[in-house]
Coordinates of C-alpha atoms in Angstrom, one line a residue:
Chain A
M1 CA 16.1 15.3 31.2
R2 CA 12.6 13.9 31.4
S3 CA 11.1 17.2 32.4
G4 CA 13.0 18.8 29.6
T5 CA 11.3 16.6 27.0
R6 CA 8.0 17.2 28.7
T7 CA 8.2 21.0 28.2
W8 CA 8.9 20.5 24.5
V9 CA 5.9 18.2 24.3
D10 CA 3.9 21.1 25.9
T11 CA 5.3 23.5 23.3
T12 CA 4.3 21.2 20.5
I13 CA 0.8 20.9 21.8
G14 CA 0.7 24.7 22.3
I15 CA 1.7 25.3 18.7
A16 CA -0.9 22.7 17.5
V17 CA -3.7 24.4 19.6
C18 CA -2.7 27.8 18.3
A19 CA -2.8 26.5 14.7
V20 CA -6.3 25.2 15.2
L21 CA -7.6 28.3 16.9
L22 CA -6.0 30.7 14.3
F23 CA -7.1 28.6 11.3
P24 CA -9.9 30.9 10.3
L25 CA -7.4 33.8 10.1
Y26 CA -5.0 31.6 8.0
W27 CA -8.0 30.8 5.8
M28 CA -8.8 34.5 5.4
V29 CA -5.2 35.1 4.1
N30 CA -5.3 31.9 2.0
V31 CA -8.5 32.9 0.2
S32 CA -7.3 36.4 -0.3
L33 CA -4.4 35.0 -2.3
T34 CA -6.4 32.4 -4.3
R35 CA -7.4 32.9 -7.9
P36 CA -11.2 33.3 -8.3
Q37 CA -11.5 30.2 -10.6
D38 CA -9.8 28.1 -7.8
L39 CA -12.2 29.3 -5.2
L40 CA -15.2 28.0 -7.0
R41 CA -14.4 24.3 -6.6
P42 CA -15.8 21.9 -4.1
R43 CA -12.4 20.9 -2.6
P44 CA -10.5 24.2 -1.9
H45 CA -6.7 24.0 -1.8
L46 CA -5.2 24.2 1.7
F47 CA -2.4 26.3 0.4
P48 CA -2.3 29.1 -2.2
T49 CA -0.6 27.0 -4.8
D50 CA -0.9 29.7 -7.5
P51 CA -1.0 32.8 -5.5
T52 CA -2.4 36.0 -7.0
F53 CA -2.4 39.5 -5.7
D54 CA -5.4 40.5 -7.9
G55 CA -7.6 40.4 -4.8
Y56 CA -5.4 43.1 -3.1
T57 CA -5.4 45.2 -6.3
A58 CA -9.2 45.0 -6.5
A59 CA -9.5 45.7 -2.7
L60 CA -7.3 48.7 -2.8
S61 CA -8.8 50.2 -5.9
T62 CA -12.4 49.9 -4.6
Q63 CA -12.1 49.8 -0.8
L64 CA -9.5 52.5 -0.2
P65 CA -12.1 55.3 0.4
S66 CA -13.9 53.2 2.9
L67 CA -10.7 52.4 4.8
V68 CA -10.0 56.2 4.9
T69 CA -13.5 56.8 6.2
S70 CA -13.0 54.3 8.9
M71 CA -9.7 55.9 9.8
I72 CA -11.3 59.4 10.1
I73 CA -14.0 58.0 12.3
G74 CA -11.5 56.0 14.4
V75 CA -9.2 59.0 15.0
S76 CA -12.1 61.4 15.8
T77 CA -13.5 58.9 18.3
V78 CA -10.2 58.6 20.0
A79 CA -9.9 62.4 20.3
L80 CA -13.5 62.8 21.6
T81 CA -13.1 60.0 24.0
L82 CA -9.8 61.4 25.5
A83 CA -11.3 64.9 25.7
I84 CA -14.2 63.6 27.8
S85 CA -12.4 60.8 29.8
L86 CA -9.1 62.4 30.8
P87 CA -10.5 65.2 32.9
A88 CA -13.2 63.0 34.3
A89 CA -10.7 60.3 35.3
Y90 CA -8.6 63.0 37.0
A91 CA -11.6 64.3 39.0
M92 CA -12.6 60.7 39.9
S93 CA -9.1 59.7 41.1
K94 CA -7.2 62.7 42.4
L95 CA -9.9 65.3 43.2
K96 CA -12.1 62.8 45.0
T97 CA -15.3 64.2 43.6
R98 CA -18.4 63.1 45.4
A99 CA -19.9 62.3 42.0
T100 CA -17.5 59.4 41.6
G101 CA -19.7 56.6 42.9
P102 CA -22.8 57.5 40.9
V103 CA -20.8 58.1 37.7
L104 CA -19.0 54.8 38.0
F105 CA -22.4 53.2 38.4
L106 CA -23.6 54.9 35.2
L107 CA -20.5 53.7 33.4
L108 CA -21.3 50.1 34.3
I109 CA -24.8 50.5 33.0
A110 CA -23.4 52.0 29.8
Q111 CA -21.3 48.9 29.3
M112 CA -24.2 46.6 29.9
I113 CA -26.9 48.2 27.6
P114 CA -26.8 46.4 24.3
G115 CA -25.7 48.4 21.3
V116 CA -28.8 47.5 19.4
V117 CA -31.0 49.1 22.1
L118 CA -28.9 52.3 22.1
V119 CA -28.8 52.7 18.4
M120 CA -32.6 52.5 18.0
A121 CA -33.1 55.4 20.4
L122 CA -30.2 57.3 18.9
F123 CA -31.8 56.8 15.5
A124 CA -35.0 58.4 16.7
L125 CA -33.1 61.2 18.4
Y126 CA -30.8 61.9 15.4
A127 CA -33.8 62.0 13.0
Q128 CA -35.1 64.9 15.0
V129 CA -31.9 66.9 15.3
G130 CA -30.5 66.1 11.8
L131 CA -27.5 64.0 12.9
I132 CA -28.3 61.1 10.6
N133 CA -25.6 60.7 7.9
T134 CA -23.1 62.9 9.7
Y135 CA -19.6 62.2 11.0
P136 CA -20.3 63.8 14.4
G137 CA -23.3 61.6 14.7
L138 CA -21.3 58.5 14.1
V139 CA -18.4 59.6 16.3
L140 CA -20.6 60.4 19.2
A141 CA -22.4 57.1 18.9
N142 CA -19.1 55.2 18.8
A143 CA -18.0 57.1 21.9
T144 CA -20.8 55.6 23.9
A145 CA -18.8 52.4 23.8
S146 CA -15.3 53.8 24.2
V147 CA -15.8 56.4 26.9
P148 CA -16.8 54.0 29.7
L149 CA -13.8 51.8 29.1
A150 CA -11.4 54.7 28.8
V151 CA -12.6 56.3 32.0
I152 CA -12.2 53.1 33.9
I153 CA -8.7 52.4 32.5
L154 CA -7.5 56.0 33.1
R155 CA -8.9 56.2 36.6
A156 CA -7.4 52.9 37.6
F157 CA -4.1 54.2 36.5
M158 CA -4.3 57.7 38.0
L159 CA -5.2 56.2 41.4
Q160 CA -1.7 54.8 41.4
I161 CA 0.0 58.2 40.9
P162 CA 1.3 59.3 44.2
D163 CA -0.5 62.4 45.6
E164 CA 2.8 63.9 46.6
L165 CA 3.6 64.6 43.0
I166 CA 0.5 66.6 42.5
D167 CA 0.8 68.3 45.9
A168 CA 4.4 69.3 45.0
A169 CA 3.1 71.0 41.9
R170 CA 0.3 72.7 43.8
I171 CA 2.8 74.1 46.4
D172 CA 4.7 75.6 43.5
G173 CA 1.6 77.5 42.7
A174 CA 0.1 75.3 39.9
S175 CA -3.7 75.4 39.5
S176 CA -5.7 72.1 39.3
W177 CA -5.8 72.5 35.6
R178 CA -2.0 73.0 35.4
A179 CA -1.4 70.0 37.7
F180 CA -3.6 68.0 35.5
R181 CA -2.0 69.1 32.2
S182 CA 1.6 69.1 33.3
V183 CA 1.8 66.3 35.9
V184 CA -1.1 63.9 35.7
V185 CA -1.5 63.6 31.9
P186 CA 2.2 63.1 31.1
L187 CA 2.5 60.5 33.9
S188 CA -0.5 58.6 32.6
R189 CA 1.0 58.2 29.1
N190 CA 0.8 54.4 29.1
A191 CA -2.9 54.4 30.2
V192 CA -3.6 57.1 27.6
V193 CA -2.1 54.9 24.9
T194 CA -4.0 51.9 26.1
A195 CA -7.3 53.7 26.3
S196 CA -6.7 55.3 22.8
L197 CA -5.9 51.9 21.3
F198 CA -9.1 50.3 22.6
S199 CA -11.2 53.4 21.6
F200 CA -9.7 53.2 18.1
L201 CA -10.4 49.5 17.8
F202 CA -14.0 50.0 18.9
A203 CA -14.6 52.7 16.3
W204 CA -12.6 51.0 13.6
A205 CA -14.7 47.8 14.0
D206 CA -18.1 49.5 14.4
F207 CA -20.7 48.1 12.1
L208 CA -24.0 48.6 14.0
N209 CA -23.8 52.4 14.3
A210 CA -22.6 52.8 10.7
R211 CA -25.4 50.5 9.4
S212 CA -28.1 52.2 11.3
L213 CA -27.2 55.9 11.4
T214 CA -26.1 56.4 7.8
Q215 CA -28.0 55.9 4.5
G216 CA -26.8 55.7 1.0
N217 CA -23.2 56.3 0.0
S218 CA -22.2 59.5 1.7
I219 CA -20.4 57.8 4.7
V220 CA -19.3 54.2 4.1
P221 CA -16.8 52.8 6.6
F222 CA -15.0 49.5 5.5
T223 CA -17.3 47.4 7.8
L224 CA -20.3 48.5 5.8
A225 CA -18.5 48.2 2.5
L226 CA -17.5 44.7 3.3
F227 CA -21.0 43.8 4.3
R228 CA -22.4 45.2 1.0
F229 CA -19.6 43.5 -0.9
I230 CA -20.6 40.0 0.4
G231 CA -24.2 40.6 -0.2
A232 CA -23.7 41.2 -3.9
E233 CA -24.5 38.3 -6.3
T234 CA -21.3 38.2 -8.3
T235 CA -18.9 38.6 -5.4
N236 CA -15.2 38.0 -5.9
W237 CA -14.3 36.4 -2.6
N238 CA -10.6 36.9 -2.9
A239 CA -11.1 40.7 -3.1
V240 CA -13.5 40.4 0.0
M241 CA -10.8 38.5 1.9
A242 CA -8.1 40.9 0.8
T243 CA -10.2 43.7 2.2
A244 CA -10.7 41.7 5.4
V245 CA -6.9 41.2 5.7
I246 CA -6.1 44.9 5.2
A247 CA -8.8 45.8 7.7
S248 CA -7.1 43.5 10.2
V249 CA -3.8 45.2 10.0
P250 CA -4.5 47.9 12.6
A251 CA -5.7 45.3 15.1
V252 CA -2.5 43.3 14.7
V253 CA -0.2 46.3 14.9
L254 CA -2.1 47.8 17.8
L255 CA -2.0 44.5 19.7
V256 CA 1.8 44.4 19.5
V257 CA 2.1 48.0 20.6
A258 CA -0.5 47.8 23.3
Q259 CA 1.1 44.8 24.9
R260 CA 4.3 46.7 25.3
Y261 CA 2.6 49.6 26.9
V262 CA 0.4 47.6 29.2
A263 CA 3.4 45.7 30.4
A264 CA 5.3 49.0 30.9
G265 CA 3.6 49.1 34.3
V266 CA 2.5 51.8 36.7
T267 CA 4.5 55.0 37.3
T268 CA 7.8 53.1 37.6
G269 CA 10.4 55.4 39.0
A270 CA 8.3 58.5 39.3
V271 CA 8.9 58.7 43.0
K272 CA 12.2 57.7 44.5
D273 CA 12.1 57.4 48.3
Chain B
M1 CA -3.4 42.3 29.0
T2 CA -4.3 40.3 32.1
D3 CA -3.3 43.1 34.4
T4 CA -5.4 45.6 32.6
A5 CA -8.4 43.3 32.6
R6 CA -8.0 42.8 36.4
A7 CA -7.3 46.4 37.1
V8 CA -10.3 47.3 35.0
S9 CA -12.6 44.9 36.7
R10 CA -11.4 46.0 40.1
A11 CA -11.6 49.6 39.4
A12 CA -15.1 49.3 38.0
T13 CA -16.7 48.6 41.3
P14 CA -17.4 51.8 43.3
G15 CA -15.4 50.9 46.3
A16 CA -16.1 51.7 50.0
A17 CA -12.8 53.6 50.0
D18 CA -14.0 56.2 47.6
R19 CA -17.0 56.9 49.8
A20 CA -15.1 57.0 53.0
R21 CA -12.6 59.5 51.6
S22 CA -15.1 62.0 50.3
P23 CA -16.0 64.7 52.8
R24 CA -19.5 64.6 54.3
R25 CA -20.0 68.3 54.7
G26 CA -23.1 70.1 53.6
R27 CA -21.4 72.8 51.5
L28 CA -19.1 72.0 48.6
S29 CA -15.4 72.8 49.1
A30 CA -13.3 74.5 46.5
T31 CA -11.8 71.1 45.5
Q32 CA -15.3 69.7 45.1
W33 CA -16.2 72.5 42.7
T34 CA -13.0 72.0 40.7
G35 CA -13.8 68.3 40.6
L36 CA -17.3 68.9 39.3
G37 CA -15.8 71.1 36.6
F38 CA -13.5 68.3 35.4
I39 CA -16.2 65.7 35.5
A40 CA -18.9 67.8 33.9
P41 CA -18.2 66.9 30.3
L42 CA -18.5 63.2 31.1
V43 CA -21.7 63.8 33.1
A44 CA -23.2 65.8 30.2
F45 CA -22.1 63.1 27.7
L46 CA -23.6 60.3 29.8
A47 CA -26.8 62.3 30.3
I48 CA -27.3 62.9 26.6
F49 CA -26.0 59.7 25.1
L50 CA -27.0 57.2 27.8
M51 CA -29.8 58.4 30.0
V52 CA -31.8 60.2 27.3
P53 CA -31.5 57.2 24.8
I54 CA -32.6 54.8 27.6
G55 CA -35.6 57.0 28.3
R56 CA -36.3 57.5 24.7
G57 CA -36.2 53.8 24.1
I58 CA -38.9 53.2 26.7
V59 CA -41.0 56.0 25.1
L60 CA -40.4 54.5 21.6
S61 CA -41.7 51.1 22.8
T62 CA -45.1 52.7 23.5
Q63 CA -45.4 54.5 20.2
E64 CA -46.8 53.4 16.8
W65 CA -44.0 54.0 14.5
T66 CA -44.6 54.5 10.7
I67 CA -42.5 55.4 7.7
R68 CA -43.6 59.0 8.2
S69 CA -42.2 58.9 11.7
F70 CA -38.8 58.3 10.2
V71 CA -38.8 61.7 8.8
T72 CA -40.5 63.6 11.6
G73 CA -39.2 61.6 14.6
E74 CA -42.8 61.7 16.1
A75 CA -45.3 58.9 16.5
P76 CA -48.6 58.5 18.3
F77 CA -48.8 56.8 21.8
V78 CA -50.3 53.3 21.8
G79 CA -49.7 52.2 25.4
L80 CA -48.6 48.6 25.9
R81 CA -49.8 47.4 22.5
N82 CA -46.3 46.9 21.1
Y83 CA -45.5 44.6 24.0
A84 CA -48.7 42.6 23.5
D85 CA -47.9 42.3 19.8
V86 CA -44.4 40.9 20.6
L87 CA -45.6 38.5 23.3
T88 CA -48.4 37.1 21.1
N89 CA -46.3 36.9 18.0
P90 CA -46.0 33.2 17.0
V91 CA -42.3 33.7 16.3
F92 CA -41.5 35.0 19.8
P93 CA -41.3 31.7 21.7
Q94 CA -39.1 30.3 18.9
I95 CA -36.7 33.3 19.1
A96 CA -36.7 33.3 22.9
W97 CA -35.7 29.6 22.8
Q98 CA -33.0 30.3 20.2
T99 CA -31.6 33.1 22.4
F100 CA -31.5 30.7 25.3
L101 CA -29.6 28.1 23.2
F102 CA -27.3 30.6 21.7
V103 CA -26.3 32.0 25.1
T104 CA -26.0 28.8 27.1
V105 CA -24.2 26.7 24.5
S106 CA -21.8 29.6 23.7
L107 CA -21.1 30.2 27.4
V108 CA -20.5 26.5 28.3
F109 CA -18.1 25.9 25.4
Q110 CA -16.3 29.2 25.7
Y111 CA -15.8 28.6 29.4
V112 CA -14.7 25.0 29.2
L113 CA -12.3 25.6 26.3
G114 CA -11.1 28.9 27.8
L115 CA -10.4 27.2 31.1
T116 CA -8.6 24.3 29.4
L117 CA -6.3 26.7 27.6
A118 CA -5.8 28.8 30.8
V119 CA -4.7 25.7 32.8
F120 CA -2.5 24.5 29.9
F121 CA -0.7 27.9 29.5
A122 CA -0.2 28.2 33.3
R123 CA 2.3 25.3 32.9
R124 CA 4.8 27.7 31.4
F125 CA 6.9 26.2 28.6
P126 CA 9.1 27.7 25.9
L127 CA 7.1 30.0 23.6
S128 CA 4.1 29.9 26.0
T129 CA 3.8 33.7 26.3
T130 CA 4.0 34.3 22.6
L131 CA 1.5 31.6 21.8
R132 CA -0.8 32.9 24.5
S133 CA -0.8 36.4 23.1
L134 CA -1.4 35.0 19.5
I135 CA -4.6 33.4 20.7
L136 CA -5.9 36.9 21.6
L137 CA -5.8 38.0 18.0
P138 CA -9.4 36.8 17.1
W139 CA -10.6 38.9 20.0
L140 CA -9.1 42.1 18.6
L141 CA -10.1 41.7 14.9
P142 CA -13.2 43.6 13.8
L143 CA -16.2 41.3 14.2
V144 CA -17.3 41.9 10.6
V145 CA -14.0 40.6 9.4
S146 CA -14.2 37.4 11.4
A147 CA -17.9 36.8 10.6
T148 CA -17.1 37.3 6.9
T149 CA -14.4 34.7 7.1
W150 CA -16.7 32.2 8.8
R151 CA -19.4 32.9 6.3
W152 CA -17.1 31.8 3.5
M153 CA -15.8 28.8 5.5
F154 CA -19.4 27.7 6.0
N155 CA -20.3 28.0 2.3
Q156 CA -22.2 24.9 1.3
D157 CA -20.5 24.3 -2.1
F158 CA -17.0 25.9 -1.8
G159 CA -16.4 26.1 2.0
I160 CA -13.5 24.5 3.7
I161 CA -15.7 23.1 6.6
N162 CA -17.8 20.9 4.4
S163 CA -14.6 19.9 2.6
L164 CA -12.9 19.0 5.8
L165 CA -16.0 16.9 6.7
G166 CA -15.1 14.7 3.8
G167 CA -17.2 16.5 1.2
A168 CA -20.3 16.8 3.3
D169 CA -23.2 18.7 1.7
I170 CA -24.5 20.6 4.8
G171 CA -26.2 24.0 4.1
W172 CA -24.7 25.6 7.2
L173 CA -26.1 29.0 6.5
T174 CA -29.1 28.1 4.3
D175 CA -30.6 25.1 6.2
T176 CA -33.0 26.2 8.9
S177 CA -32.0 23.2 11.1
V178 CA -28.3 24.1 11.3
S179 CA -28.0 27.8 10.8
L180 CA -28.2 28.5 14.5
W181 CA -25.4 26.0 15.2
A182 CA -23.2 27.7 12.6
V183 CA -23.5 31.1 14.3
I184 CA -23.0 29.5 17.7
I185 CA -19.8 27.8 16.5
A186 CA -18.4 31.1 15.2
N187 CA -19.4 32.8 18.4
I188 CA -17.7 30.2 20.6
W189 CA -14.5 30.7 18.7
L190 CA -14.8 34.5 19.2
G191 CA -15.3 34.1 23.0
I192 CA -12.5 31.7 23.8
P193 CA -9.7 34.4 24.2
F194 CA -11.8 36.5 26.6
N195 CA -12.5 33.5 28.8
M196 CA -8.9 32.4 28.6
V197 CA -7.5 35.8 29.6
L198 CA -9.8 36.2 32.7
L199 CA -9.3 32.6 33.9
Y200 CA -5.6 32.7 33.3
G201 CA -5.4 35.8 35.5
G202 CA -7.4 33.9 38.2
I203 CA -5.1 30.9 38.1
Q204 CA -2.0 33.2 38.4
G205 CA -3.6 34.4 41.7
I206 CA -3.6 30.9 43.2
S207 CA -0.6 30.3 45.5
E208 CA 2.1 28.0 44.2
G209 CA 2.5 26.6 47.7
L210 CA -0.9 24.9 47.6
Y211 CA 0.1 22.8 44.6
E212 CA 3.5 21.9 46.2
A213 CA 1.7 20.8 49.3
A214 CA -0.7 18.7 47.3
S215 CA 2.2 17.1 45.4
L216 CA 3.8 16.1 48.6
D217 CA 0.6 14.5 49.7
G218 CA 0.7 12.5 46.4
A219 CA -2.1 14.3 44.5
G220 CA -2.1 13.9 40.8
P221 CA -2.8 16.6 38.2
W222 CA -6.6 15.8 38.0
R223 CA -6.9 15.8 41.8
K224 CA -5.1 19.1 42.0
F225 CA -7.3 20.6 39.3
F226 CA -10.6 19.5 41.0
S227 CA -9.5 20.1 44.6
I228 CA -7.5 23.3 44.2
T229 CA -7.8 25.1 40.9
L230 CA -11.5 24.8 40.3
P231 CA -12.7 25.7 43.9
L232 CA -10.3 28.6 44.2
L233 CA -11.2 29.9 40.8
R234 CA -14.9 30.0 41.7
P235 CA -15.1 33.8 42.2
V236 CA -13.3 34.5 38.9
S237 CA -15.4 31.9 37.2
A238 CA -18.6 33.7 38.4
V239 CA -17.3 37.0 37.1
T240 CA -16.3 35.5 33.8
L241 CA -19.5 33.7 33.2
L242 CA -21.8 36.6 34.2
L243 CA -19.9 39.1 32.1
G244 CA -19.8 36.6 29.2
L245 CA -23.5 36.3 29.5
V246 CA -24.1 40.0 29.2
Y247 CA -21.7 40.2 26.3
T248 CA -23.3 37.1 24.5
I249 CA -26.8 38.4 24.8
K250 CA -25.7 41.6 23.1
V251 CA -24.2 39.8 20.1
F252 CA -25.4 41.4 16.8
D253 CA -22.6 41.7 14.2
V254 CA -21.7 38.1 13.9
I255 CA -25.2 36.9 13.3
W256 CA -26.1 39.8 11.0
V257 CA -23.1 39.3 8.8
M258 CA -23.4 35.5 8.6
T259 CA -27.1 34.9 8.2
R260 CA -29.1 38.1 9.1
G261 CA -31.0 35.8 11.4
G262 CA -32.2 33.7 8.6
P263 CA -33.2 31.6 6.9
V264 CA -36.8 32.1 8.0
N265 CA -35.8 33.4 11.5
S266 CA -33.9 30.2 12.3
S267 CA -30.8 31.9 13.6
H268 CA -32.3 35.0 15.1
I269 CA -31.7 35.9 18.7
L270 CA -33.6 38.7 20.5
S271 CA -31.1 41.4 19.6
T272 CA -31.1 40.7 15.8
W273 CA -34.8 40.2 15.8
A274 CA -35.3 43.6 17.5
Y275 CA -33.0 45.2 14.9
Q276 CA -34.8 43.5 12.0
I277 CA -38.2 44.7 13.2
S278 CA -36.9 48.2 13.6
F279 CA -34.7 48.8 10.6
E280 CA -35.7 46.1 8.0
A281 CA -39.0 44.5 7.2
D282 CA -41.7 46.9 8.4
R283 CA -39.4 49.5 9.9
D284 CA -41.5 49.3 13.0
L285 CA -39.2 51.0 15.6
G286 CA -42.0 50.9 18.2
T287 CA -42.3 47.1 18.3
G288 CA -38.6 46.7 17.8
S289 CA -38.0 48.8 20.9
A290 CA -40.5 46.7 22.9
V291 CA -38.3 43.7 22.1
A292 CA -35.2 45.8 23.0
Q293 CA -36.7 46.6 26.5
L294 CA -37.0 42.9 27.2
L295 CA -33.3 42.6 26.3
V296 CA -32.4 45.5 28.6
V297 CA -34.2 43.8 31.6
V298 CA -32.2 40.6 31.0
C299 CA -28.9 42.5 30.7
L300 CA -29.5 44.5 33.8
V301 CA -30.5 41.5 36.0
F302 CA -27.4 39.6 35.1
G303 CA -25.4 42.8 35.1
F304 CA -26.2 43.4 38.8
L305 CA -25.4 39.7 39.6
Y306 CA -22.1 40.4 37.9
I307 CA -21.4 43.5 40.1
R308 CA -22.2 41.5 43.2
A309 CA -19.9 38.6 42.1
Q310 CA -17.2 41.1 41.4
R311 CA -17.4 42.7 44.8
K312 CA -17.1 39.3 46.4
E313 CA -14.1 38.5 44.3
A314 CA -12.5 41.9 45.2
Q315 CA -13.1 41.2 48.9
S316 CA -11.6 37.7 48.8

């Protein structure tokens, strides 16, 4: 009985800790629902007593194009990342390429180099080849962050796929490419989903590349739009926070989905002995 | 989540097994050629978007960059002058010190709070799994979104933080003596989930039997923490802190959105300063790159310490 009470004490503490840690997120939602005149007072209300959806209306009418832009960049980055990472992960797990060691080392370096450093050099390079202000330029720059992680996730997963499955396909006359496409990729579905989700989140959240490699209004993802929004003098903060809330939705949805996939485990039931 | 993090950190180290398996013959076998074909796009991508930019960055740091250069992409060679400019700049010692403060204070608090949460959630109680994954949310949100929220919370006149402090009148983002602390607080908050995930994974790896044996010997919770959890967690702690350091020194978005390094440089760290020199103010990409190279050196030094710590952890 005593231990039963104690676990509920733990749960209560846990909920309180969570509430404190997630307070900024609550505040974002609260401000997005508050009327502008109520925002400009020294003691803000802790709850949206007179909720308004004007912020969301304003956000959707002005920020929708930027959200679409971010979506295009995110999806393209995922496609490029998978196109590069999937075959490479296959070579580095199942074909035992000798290049594996050196490439893994390069991937680690790629993860350590600060984005600020890369973007300066990319800016100089892009200026020479005309990639400033282009979607491919941004997508390629975003892929420098997502490719290393994707290769590492996919390779770790593929290492667990039993060689017998691939050997069986090869004995049936399948080429390496065929074995890759028809055996390895379908079996790696969970890792592909995980890698895609993280790649999407990286690109969706990118601010540095967008700010440095674009100019003017031709390509404005929501991160950049939000940044310009808060810089303006007469900013309507409930619209800013409404935009922030809308921009958070993919992260929330993807977290829920990713957790399921990550937990789905490794090649369960692929080989029965 | 935890499993991926661990799998990722394990898989990231080029293991001895890979090397032992690869054939040591002089000529490439057919499989080796096929493998090269599959890995070629990645190698090409890394060459063009990692190696070339790294080289170009070094070259940039030796060039005198002007507005004209932004159009042509070309600039005259000036040797090490940009480095001399940076090191003799009166602001440099201040920003180096701020970088040190930002990184160490962030790391200490992220680690201590992350560890506290990890130990707490390892107790397993109703709803613990749900609450633990909820705490990950701040980690997955776009940094611009979180930083924007903190910026409004820290607002001097209408922000909730001054209000919660009993109507204090602190200019969190406008007063040079506190702006660095404002961005540090936001950054600590952002780093807690990362620390919690890695340390929680480490705690799960500690055998339950050790705690049971300690209980039989009459050890209390504090004794168990300091004699079992903390020592056995040392390899994971090393990995967490070193990786955290590399990530913290790279921080850009949070500071840029909250303060842009201001007011009067008071919340700059090396990365935001390098960016400002390159893309704002004078648009001096040469001098900015010189600062950036200093940053690269720091990242690589701690990066290699991280790889070493990780190998040790994988062996243990």
